[in-house]
JSON list of C-alpha atoms in Angstrom, two decimals:
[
{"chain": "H", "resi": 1, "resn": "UNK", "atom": "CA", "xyz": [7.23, -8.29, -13.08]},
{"chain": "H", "resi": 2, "resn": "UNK", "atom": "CA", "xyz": [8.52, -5.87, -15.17]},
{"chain": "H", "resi": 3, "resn": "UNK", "atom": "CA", "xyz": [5.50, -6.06, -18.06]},
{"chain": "H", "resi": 4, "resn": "UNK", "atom": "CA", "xyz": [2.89, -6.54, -15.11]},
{"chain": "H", "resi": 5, "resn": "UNK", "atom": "CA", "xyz": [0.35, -3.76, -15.58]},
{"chain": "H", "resi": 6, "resn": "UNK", "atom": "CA", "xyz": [-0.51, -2.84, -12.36]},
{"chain": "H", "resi": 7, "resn": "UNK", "atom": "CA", "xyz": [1.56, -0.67, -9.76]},
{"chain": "H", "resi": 8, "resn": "UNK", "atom": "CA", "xyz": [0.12, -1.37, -6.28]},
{"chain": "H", "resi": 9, "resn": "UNK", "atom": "CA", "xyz": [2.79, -1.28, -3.77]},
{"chain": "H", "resi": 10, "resn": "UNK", "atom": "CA", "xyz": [3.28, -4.69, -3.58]},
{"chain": "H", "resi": 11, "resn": "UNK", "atom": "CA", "xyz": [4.03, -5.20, -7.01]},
{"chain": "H", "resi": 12, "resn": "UNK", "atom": "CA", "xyz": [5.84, -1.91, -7.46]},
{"chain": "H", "resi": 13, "resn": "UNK", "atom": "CA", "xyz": [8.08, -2.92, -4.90]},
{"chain": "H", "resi": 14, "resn": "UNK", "atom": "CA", "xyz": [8.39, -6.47, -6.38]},
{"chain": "H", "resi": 15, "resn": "UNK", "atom": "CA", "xyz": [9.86, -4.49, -9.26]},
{"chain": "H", "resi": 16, "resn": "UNK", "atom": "CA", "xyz": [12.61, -2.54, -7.42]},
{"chain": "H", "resi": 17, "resn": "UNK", "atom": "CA", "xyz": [14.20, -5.34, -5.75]},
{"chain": "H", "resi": 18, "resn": "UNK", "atom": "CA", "xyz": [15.47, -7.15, -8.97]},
{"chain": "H", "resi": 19, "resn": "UNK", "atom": "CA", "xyz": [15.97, -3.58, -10.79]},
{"chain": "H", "resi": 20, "resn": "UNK", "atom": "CA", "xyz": [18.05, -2.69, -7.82]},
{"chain": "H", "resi": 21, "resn": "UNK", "atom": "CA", "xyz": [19.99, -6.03, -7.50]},
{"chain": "H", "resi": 22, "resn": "UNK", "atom": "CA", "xyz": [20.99, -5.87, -11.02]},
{"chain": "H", "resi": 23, "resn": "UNK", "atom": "CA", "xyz": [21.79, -2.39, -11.55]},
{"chain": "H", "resi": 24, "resn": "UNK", "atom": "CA", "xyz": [23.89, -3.19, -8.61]},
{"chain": "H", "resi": 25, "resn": "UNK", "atom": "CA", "xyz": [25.63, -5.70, -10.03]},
{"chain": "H", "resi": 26, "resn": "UNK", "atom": "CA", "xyz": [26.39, -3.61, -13.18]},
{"chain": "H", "resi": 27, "resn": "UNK", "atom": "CA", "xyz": [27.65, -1.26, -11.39]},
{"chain": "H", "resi": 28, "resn": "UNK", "atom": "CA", "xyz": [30.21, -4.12, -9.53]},
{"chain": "H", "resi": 29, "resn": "UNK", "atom": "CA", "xyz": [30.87, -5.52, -13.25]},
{"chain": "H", "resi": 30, "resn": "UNK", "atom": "CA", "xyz": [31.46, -1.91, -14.41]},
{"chain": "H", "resi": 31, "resn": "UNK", "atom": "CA", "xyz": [29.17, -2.85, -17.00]},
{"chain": "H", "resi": 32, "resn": "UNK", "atom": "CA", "xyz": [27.88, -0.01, -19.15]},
{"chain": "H", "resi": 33, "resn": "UNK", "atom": "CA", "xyz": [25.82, 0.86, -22.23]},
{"chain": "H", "resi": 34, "resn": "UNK", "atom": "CA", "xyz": [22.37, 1.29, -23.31]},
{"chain": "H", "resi": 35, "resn": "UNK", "atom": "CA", "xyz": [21.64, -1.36, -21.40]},
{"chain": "H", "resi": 36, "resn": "UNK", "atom": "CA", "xyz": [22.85, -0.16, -17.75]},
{"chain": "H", "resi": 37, "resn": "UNK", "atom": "CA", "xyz": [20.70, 3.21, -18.87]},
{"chain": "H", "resi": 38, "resn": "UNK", "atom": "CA", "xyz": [17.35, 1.46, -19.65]},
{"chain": "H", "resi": 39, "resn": "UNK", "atom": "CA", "xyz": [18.05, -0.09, -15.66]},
{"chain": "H", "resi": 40, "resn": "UNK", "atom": "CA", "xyz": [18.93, 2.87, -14.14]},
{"chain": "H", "resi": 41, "resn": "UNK", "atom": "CA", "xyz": [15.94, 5.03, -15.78]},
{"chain": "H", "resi": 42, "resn": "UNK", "atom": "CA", "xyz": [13.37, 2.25, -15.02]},
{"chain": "H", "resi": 43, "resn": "UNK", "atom": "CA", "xyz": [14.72, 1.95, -11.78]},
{"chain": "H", "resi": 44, "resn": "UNK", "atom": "CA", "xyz": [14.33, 5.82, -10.97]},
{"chain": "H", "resi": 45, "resn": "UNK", "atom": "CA", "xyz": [11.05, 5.30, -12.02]},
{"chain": "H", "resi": 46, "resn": "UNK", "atom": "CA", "xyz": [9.86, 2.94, -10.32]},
{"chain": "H", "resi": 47, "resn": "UNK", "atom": "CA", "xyz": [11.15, 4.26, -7.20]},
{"chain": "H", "resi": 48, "resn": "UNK", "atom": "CA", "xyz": [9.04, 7.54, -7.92]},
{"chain": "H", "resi": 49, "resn": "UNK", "atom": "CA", "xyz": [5.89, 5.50, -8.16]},
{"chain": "H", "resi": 50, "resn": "UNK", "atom": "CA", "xyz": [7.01, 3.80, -4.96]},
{"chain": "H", "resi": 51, "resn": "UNK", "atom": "CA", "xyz": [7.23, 7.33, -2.85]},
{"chain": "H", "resi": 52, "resn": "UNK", "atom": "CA", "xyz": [3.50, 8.44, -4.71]},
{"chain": "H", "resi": 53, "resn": "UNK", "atom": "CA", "xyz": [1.64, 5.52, -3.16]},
{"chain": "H", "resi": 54, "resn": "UNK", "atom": "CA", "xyz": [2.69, 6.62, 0.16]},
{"chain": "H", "resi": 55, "resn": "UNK", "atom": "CA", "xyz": [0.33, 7.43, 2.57]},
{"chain": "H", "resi": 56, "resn": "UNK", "atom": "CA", "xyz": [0.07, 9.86, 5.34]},
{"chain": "H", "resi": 57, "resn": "UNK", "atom": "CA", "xyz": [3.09, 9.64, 7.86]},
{"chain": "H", "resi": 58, "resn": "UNK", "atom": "CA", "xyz": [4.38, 7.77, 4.66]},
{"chain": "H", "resi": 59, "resn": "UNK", "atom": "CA", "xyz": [2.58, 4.69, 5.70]},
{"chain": "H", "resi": 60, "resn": "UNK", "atom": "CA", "xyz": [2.15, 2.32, 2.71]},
{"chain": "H", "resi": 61, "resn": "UNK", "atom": "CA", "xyz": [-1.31, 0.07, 2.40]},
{"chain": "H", "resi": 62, "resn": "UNK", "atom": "CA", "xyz": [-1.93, -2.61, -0.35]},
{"chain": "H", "resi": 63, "resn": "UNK", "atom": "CA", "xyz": [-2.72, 0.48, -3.18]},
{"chain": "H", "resi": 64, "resn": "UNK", "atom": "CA", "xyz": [-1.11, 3.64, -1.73]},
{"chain": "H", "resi": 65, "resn": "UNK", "atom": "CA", "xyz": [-2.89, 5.45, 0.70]},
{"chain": "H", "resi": 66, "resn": "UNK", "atom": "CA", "xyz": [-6.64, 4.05, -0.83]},
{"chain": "H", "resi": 67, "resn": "UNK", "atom": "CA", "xyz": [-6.25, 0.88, 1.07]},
{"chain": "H", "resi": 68, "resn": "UNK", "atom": "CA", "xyz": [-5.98, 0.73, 4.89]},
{"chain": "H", "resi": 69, "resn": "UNK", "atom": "CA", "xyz": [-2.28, 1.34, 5.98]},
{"chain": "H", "resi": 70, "resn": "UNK", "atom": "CA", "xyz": [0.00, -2.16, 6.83]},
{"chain": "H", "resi": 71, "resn": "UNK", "atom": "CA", "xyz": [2.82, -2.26, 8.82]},
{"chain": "H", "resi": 72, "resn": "UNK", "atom": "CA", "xyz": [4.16, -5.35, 6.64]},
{"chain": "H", "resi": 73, "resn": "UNK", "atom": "CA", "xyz": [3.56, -3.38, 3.14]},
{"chain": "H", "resi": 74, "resn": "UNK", "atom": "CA", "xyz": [5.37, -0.23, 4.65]},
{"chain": "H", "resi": 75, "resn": "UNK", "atom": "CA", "xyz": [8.18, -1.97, 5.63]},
{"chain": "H", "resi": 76, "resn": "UNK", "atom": "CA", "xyz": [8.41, -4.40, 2.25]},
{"chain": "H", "resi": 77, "resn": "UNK", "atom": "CA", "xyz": [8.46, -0.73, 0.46]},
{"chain": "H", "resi": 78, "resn": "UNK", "atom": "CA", "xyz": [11.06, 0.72, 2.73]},
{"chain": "H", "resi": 79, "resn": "UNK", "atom": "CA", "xyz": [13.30, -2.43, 1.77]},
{"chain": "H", "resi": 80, "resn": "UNK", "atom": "CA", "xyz": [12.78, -1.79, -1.78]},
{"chain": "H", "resi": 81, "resn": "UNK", "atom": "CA", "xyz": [13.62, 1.94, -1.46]},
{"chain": "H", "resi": 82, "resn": "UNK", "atom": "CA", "xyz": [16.59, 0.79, 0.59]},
{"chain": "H", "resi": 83, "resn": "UNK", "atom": "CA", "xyz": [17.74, -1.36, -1.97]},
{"chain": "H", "resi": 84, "resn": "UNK", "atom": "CA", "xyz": [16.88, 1.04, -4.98]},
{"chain": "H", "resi": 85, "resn": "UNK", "atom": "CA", "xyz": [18.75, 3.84, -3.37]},
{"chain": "H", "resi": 86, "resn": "UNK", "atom": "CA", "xyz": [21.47, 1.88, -2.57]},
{"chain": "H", "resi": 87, "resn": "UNK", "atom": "CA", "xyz": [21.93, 0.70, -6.28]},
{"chain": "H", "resi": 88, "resn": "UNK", "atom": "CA", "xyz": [21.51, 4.43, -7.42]},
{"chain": "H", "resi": 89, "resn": "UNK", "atom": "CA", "xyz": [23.63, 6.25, -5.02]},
{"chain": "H", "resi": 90, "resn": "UNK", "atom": "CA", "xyz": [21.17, 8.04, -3.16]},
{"chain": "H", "resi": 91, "resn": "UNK", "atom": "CA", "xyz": [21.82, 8.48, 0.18]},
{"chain": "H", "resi": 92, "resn": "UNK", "atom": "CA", "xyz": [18.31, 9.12, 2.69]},
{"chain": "H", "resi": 93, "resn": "UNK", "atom": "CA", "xyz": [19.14, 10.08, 6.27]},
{"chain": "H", "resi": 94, "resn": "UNK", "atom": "CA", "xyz": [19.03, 7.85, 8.89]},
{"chain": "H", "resi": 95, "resn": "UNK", "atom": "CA", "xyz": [15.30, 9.25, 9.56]},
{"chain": "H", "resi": 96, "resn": "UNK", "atom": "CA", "xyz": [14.00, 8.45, 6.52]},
{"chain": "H", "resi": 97, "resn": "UNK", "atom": "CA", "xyz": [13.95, 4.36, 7.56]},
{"chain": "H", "resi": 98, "resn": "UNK", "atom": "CA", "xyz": [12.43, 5.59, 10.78]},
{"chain": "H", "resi": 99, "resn": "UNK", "atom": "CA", "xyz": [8.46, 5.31, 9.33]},
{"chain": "H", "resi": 100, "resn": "UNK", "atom": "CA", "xyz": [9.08, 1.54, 8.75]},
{"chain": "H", "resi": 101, "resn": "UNK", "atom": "CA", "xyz": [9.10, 1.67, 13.13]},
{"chain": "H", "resi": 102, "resn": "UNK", "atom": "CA", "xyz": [6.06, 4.43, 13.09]},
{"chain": "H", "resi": 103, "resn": "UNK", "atom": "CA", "xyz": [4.17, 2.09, 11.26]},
{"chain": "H", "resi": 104, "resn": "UNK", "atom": "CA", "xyz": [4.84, -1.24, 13.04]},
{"chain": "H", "resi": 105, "resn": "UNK", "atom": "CA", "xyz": [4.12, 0.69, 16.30]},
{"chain": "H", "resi": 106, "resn": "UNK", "atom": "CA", "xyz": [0.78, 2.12, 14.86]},
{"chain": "H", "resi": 107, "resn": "UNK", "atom": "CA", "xyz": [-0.31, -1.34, 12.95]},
{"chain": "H", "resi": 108, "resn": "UNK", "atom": "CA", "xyz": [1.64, -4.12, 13.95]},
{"chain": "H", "resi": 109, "resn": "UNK", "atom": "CA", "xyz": [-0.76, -5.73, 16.34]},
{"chain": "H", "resi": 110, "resn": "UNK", "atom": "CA", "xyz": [-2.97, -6.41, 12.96]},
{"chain": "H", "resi": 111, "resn": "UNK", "atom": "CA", "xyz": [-0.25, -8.24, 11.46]},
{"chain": "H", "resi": 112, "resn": "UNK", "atom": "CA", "xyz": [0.30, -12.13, 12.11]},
{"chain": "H", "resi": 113, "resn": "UNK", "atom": "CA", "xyz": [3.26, -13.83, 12.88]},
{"chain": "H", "resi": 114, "resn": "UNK", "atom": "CA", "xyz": [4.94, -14.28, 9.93]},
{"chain": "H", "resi": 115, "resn": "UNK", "atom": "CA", "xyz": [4.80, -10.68, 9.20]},
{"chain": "H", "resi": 116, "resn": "UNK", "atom": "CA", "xyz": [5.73, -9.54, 12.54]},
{"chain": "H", "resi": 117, "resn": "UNK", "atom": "CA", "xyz": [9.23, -11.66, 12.24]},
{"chain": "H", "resi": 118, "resn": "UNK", "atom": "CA", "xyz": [9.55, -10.28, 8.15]},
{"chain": "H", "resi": 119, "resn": "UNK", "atom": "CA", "xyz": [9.36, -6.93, 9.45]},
{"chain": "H", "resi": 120, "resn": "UNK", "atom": "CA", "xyz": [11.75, -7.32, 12.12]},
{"chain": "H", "resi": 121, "resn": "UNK", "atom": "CA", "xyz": [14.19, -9.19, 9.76]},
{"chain": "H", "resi": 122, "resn": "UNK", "atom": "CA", "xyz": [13.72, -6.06, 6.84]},
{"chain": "H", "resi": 123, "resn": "UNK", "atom": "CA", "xyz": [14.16, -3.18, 10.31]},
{"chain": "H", "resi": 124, "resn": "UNK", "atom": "CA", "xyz": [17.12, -5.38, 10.89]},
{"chain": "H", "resi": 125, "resn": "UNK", "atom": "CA", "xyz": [18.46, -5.18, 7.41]},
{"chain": "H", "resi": 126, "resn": "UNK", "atom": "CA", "xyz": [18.47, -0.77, 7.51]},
{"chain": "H", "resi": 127, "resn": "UNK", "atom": "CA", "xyz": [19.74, -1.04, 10.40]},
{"chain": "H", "resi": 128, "resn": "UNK", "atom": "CA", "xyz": [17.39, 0.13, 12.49]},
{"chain": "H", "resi": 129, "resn": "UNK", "atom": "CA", "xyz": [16.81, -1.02, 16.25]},
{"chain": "H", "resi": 130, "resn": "UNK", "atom": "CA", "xyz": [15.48, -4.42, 16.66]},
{"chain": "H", "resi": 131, "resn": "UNK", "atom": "CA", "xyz": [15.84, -5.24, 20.17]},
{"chain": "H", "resi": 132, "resn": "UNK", "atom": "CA", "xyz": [12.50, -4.57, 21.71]},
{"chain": "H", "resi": 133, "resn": "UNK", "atom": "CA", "xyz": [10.37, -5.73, 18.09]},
{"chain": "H", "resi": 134, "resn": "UNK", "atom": "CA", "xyz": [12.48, -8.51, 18.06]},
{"chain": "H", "resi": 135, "resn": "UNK", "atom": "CA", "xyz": [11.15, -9.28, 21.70]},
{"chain": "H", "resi": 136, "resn": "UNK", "atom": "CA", "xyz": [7.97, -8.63, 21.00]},
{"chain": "H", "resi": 137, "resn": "UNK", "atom": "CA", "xyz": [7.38, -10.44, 18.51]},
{"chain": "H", "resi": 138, "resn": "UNK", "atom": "CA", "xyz": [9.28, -13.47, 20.67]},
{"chain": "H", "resi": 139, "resn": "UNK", "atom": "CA", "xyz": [6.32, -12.53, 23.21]},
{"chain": "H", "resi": 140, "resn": "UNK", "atom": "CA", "xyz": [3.81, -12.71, 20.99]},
{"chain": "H", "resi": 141, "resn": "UNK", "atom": "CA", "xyz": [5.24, -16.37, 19.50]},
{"chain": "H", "resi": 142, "resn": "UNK", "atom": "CA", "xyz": [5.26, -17.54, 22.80]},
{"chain": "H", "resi": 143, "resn": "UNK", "atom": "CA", "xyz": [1.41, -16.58, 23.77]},
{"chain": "H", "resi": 144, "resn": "UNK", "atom": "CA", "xyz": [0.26, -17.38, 20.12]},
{"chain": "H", "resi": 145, "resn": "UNK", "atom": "CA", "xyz": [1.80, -21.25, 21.15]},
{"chain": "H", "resi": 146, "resn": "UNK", "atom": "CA", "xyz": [-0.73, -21.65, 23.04]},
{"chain": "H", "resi": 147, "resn": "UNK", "atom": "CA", "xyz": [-3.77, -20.77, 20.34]},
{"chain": "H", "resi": 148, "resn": "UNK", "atom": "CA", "xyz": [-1.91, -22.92, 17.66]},
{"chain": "H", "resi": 149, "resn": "UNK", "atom": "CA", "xyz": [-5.25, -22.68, 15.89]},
{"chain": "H", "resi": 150, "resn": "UNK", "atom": "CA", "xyz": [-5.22, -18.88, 15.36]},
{"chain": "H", "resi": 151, "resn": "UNK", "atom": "CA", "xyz": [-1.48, -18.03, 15.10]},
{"chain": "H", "resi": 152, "resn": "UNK", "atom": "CA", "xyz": [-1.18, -18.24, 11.25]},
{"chain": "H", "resi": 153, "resn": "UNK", "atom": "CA", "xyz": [-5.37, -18.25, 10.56]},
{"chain": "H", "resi": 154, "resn": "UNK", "atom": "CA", "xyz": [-4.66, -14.76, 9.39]},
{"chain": "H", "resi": 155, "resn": "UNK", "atom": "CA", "xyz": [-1.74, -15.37, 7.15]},
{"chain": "H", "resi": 156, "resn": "UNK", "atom": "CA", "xyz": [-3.22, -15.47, 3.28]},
{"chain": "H", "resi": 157, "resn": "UNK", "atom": "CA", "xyz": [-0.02, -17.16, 2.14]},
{"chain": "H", "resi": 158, "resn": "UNK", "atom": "CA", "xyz": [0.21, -20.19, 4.75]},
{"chain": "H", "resi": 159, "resn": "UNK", "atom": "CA", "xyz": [-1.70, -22.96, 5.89]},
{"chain": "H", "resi": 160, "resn": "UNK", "atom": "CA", "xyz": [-2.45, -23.44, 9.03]},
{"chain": "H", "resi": 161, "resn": "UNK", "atom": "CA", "xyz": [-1.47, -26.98, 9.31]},
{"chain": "H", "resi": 162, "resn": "UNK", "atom": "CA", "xyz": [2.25, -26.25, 7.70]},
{"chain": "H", "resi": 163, "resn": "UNK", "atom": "CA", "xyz": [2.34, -23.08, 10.04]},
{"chain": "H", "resi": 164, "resn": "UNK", "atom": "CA", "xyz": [1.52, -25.21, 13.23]},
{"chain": "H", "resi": 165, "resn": "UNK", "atom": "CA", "xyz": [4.74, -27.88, 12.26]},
{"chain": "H", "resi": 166, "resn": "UNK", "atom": "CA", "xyz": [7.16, -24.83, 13.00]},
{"chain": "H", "resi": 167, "resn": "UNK", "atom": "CA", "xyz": [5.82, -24.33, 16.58]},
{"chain": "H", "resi": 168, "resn": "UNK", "atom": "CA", "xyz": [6.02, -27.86, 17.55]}
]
């Protein structure tokens, strides 16, 4: 990930998490060094490319604010900011997280299942309020049941076959 050439938001993001978890970790281990340094800077970095591919309302789509805006990228770029900031110190206000719920309520309904509960799980995680996605997206499970054949259809990274075990 970290040699990868290209900086979409997916894999910038992809980036951050493991930066963040182990600049974390040194940080628990006390570890220090040139090492801890080269972390930390290309953690900062990252995290700057992260906030440029925003788009307006700091909605997030598959390259920044070319692609059409996703409620499941914007919230898989809020969890890596979380967790970047977290490992660097930086402390956002409690409005900052907010967008990842501005851009569920503006494109949820064009994400599938599986994204729908991911999202809710990552809003869970920065502790933002779950209740009502959380039912929703129970809601929409239960109504999708009933058109097995289209629940996961739109899901790139699941077959519908394997997706249509976990209802039964």
């Amino acid at each position: 990930l970290l040699e990868y050439p290209y900086g979409c938001v997916e894999q910038t993001s992809s980036r951050l998490l493991p930066l963040g978890l182990v600049f974390s970790d040194f940080q628990r281990l006390g570890q220090s060094g040139a090492i801890r340094e080269k972390v930390s800077d290309r953690l900062a970095s990252e995290r700057l490319r992260l906030t440029q591919l925003a788009g307006p309302q700091a909605i997030f789509g598959w390259w920044g604010d070319q692609t059409a805006p996703s409620a499941f990228m914007t919230a898989y770029a809020y969890y890596a900011d979380w967790v970047a900031s977290k490992a660097l110190g930086i402390k956002l206000p409690p409005e900052h997280w907010e967008h990842l719920l501005e851009a569920y309520k503006k494109h949820g309904d064009a994400e599938p299942l599986l994204n729908k509960v991911i999202i809710v799980w990552i809003a869970s995680e920065l502790g933002l309020p779950i209740k009502t996605l959380a039912e929703g997206v129970i809601e929409f499970a239960k109504e999708a049941k009933e058109t097995k054949e289209s629940l996961f259809s739109s899901h790139p990274l699941i077959e519908s076959q394997s997706a249509l075990l976990l209802l039964d």
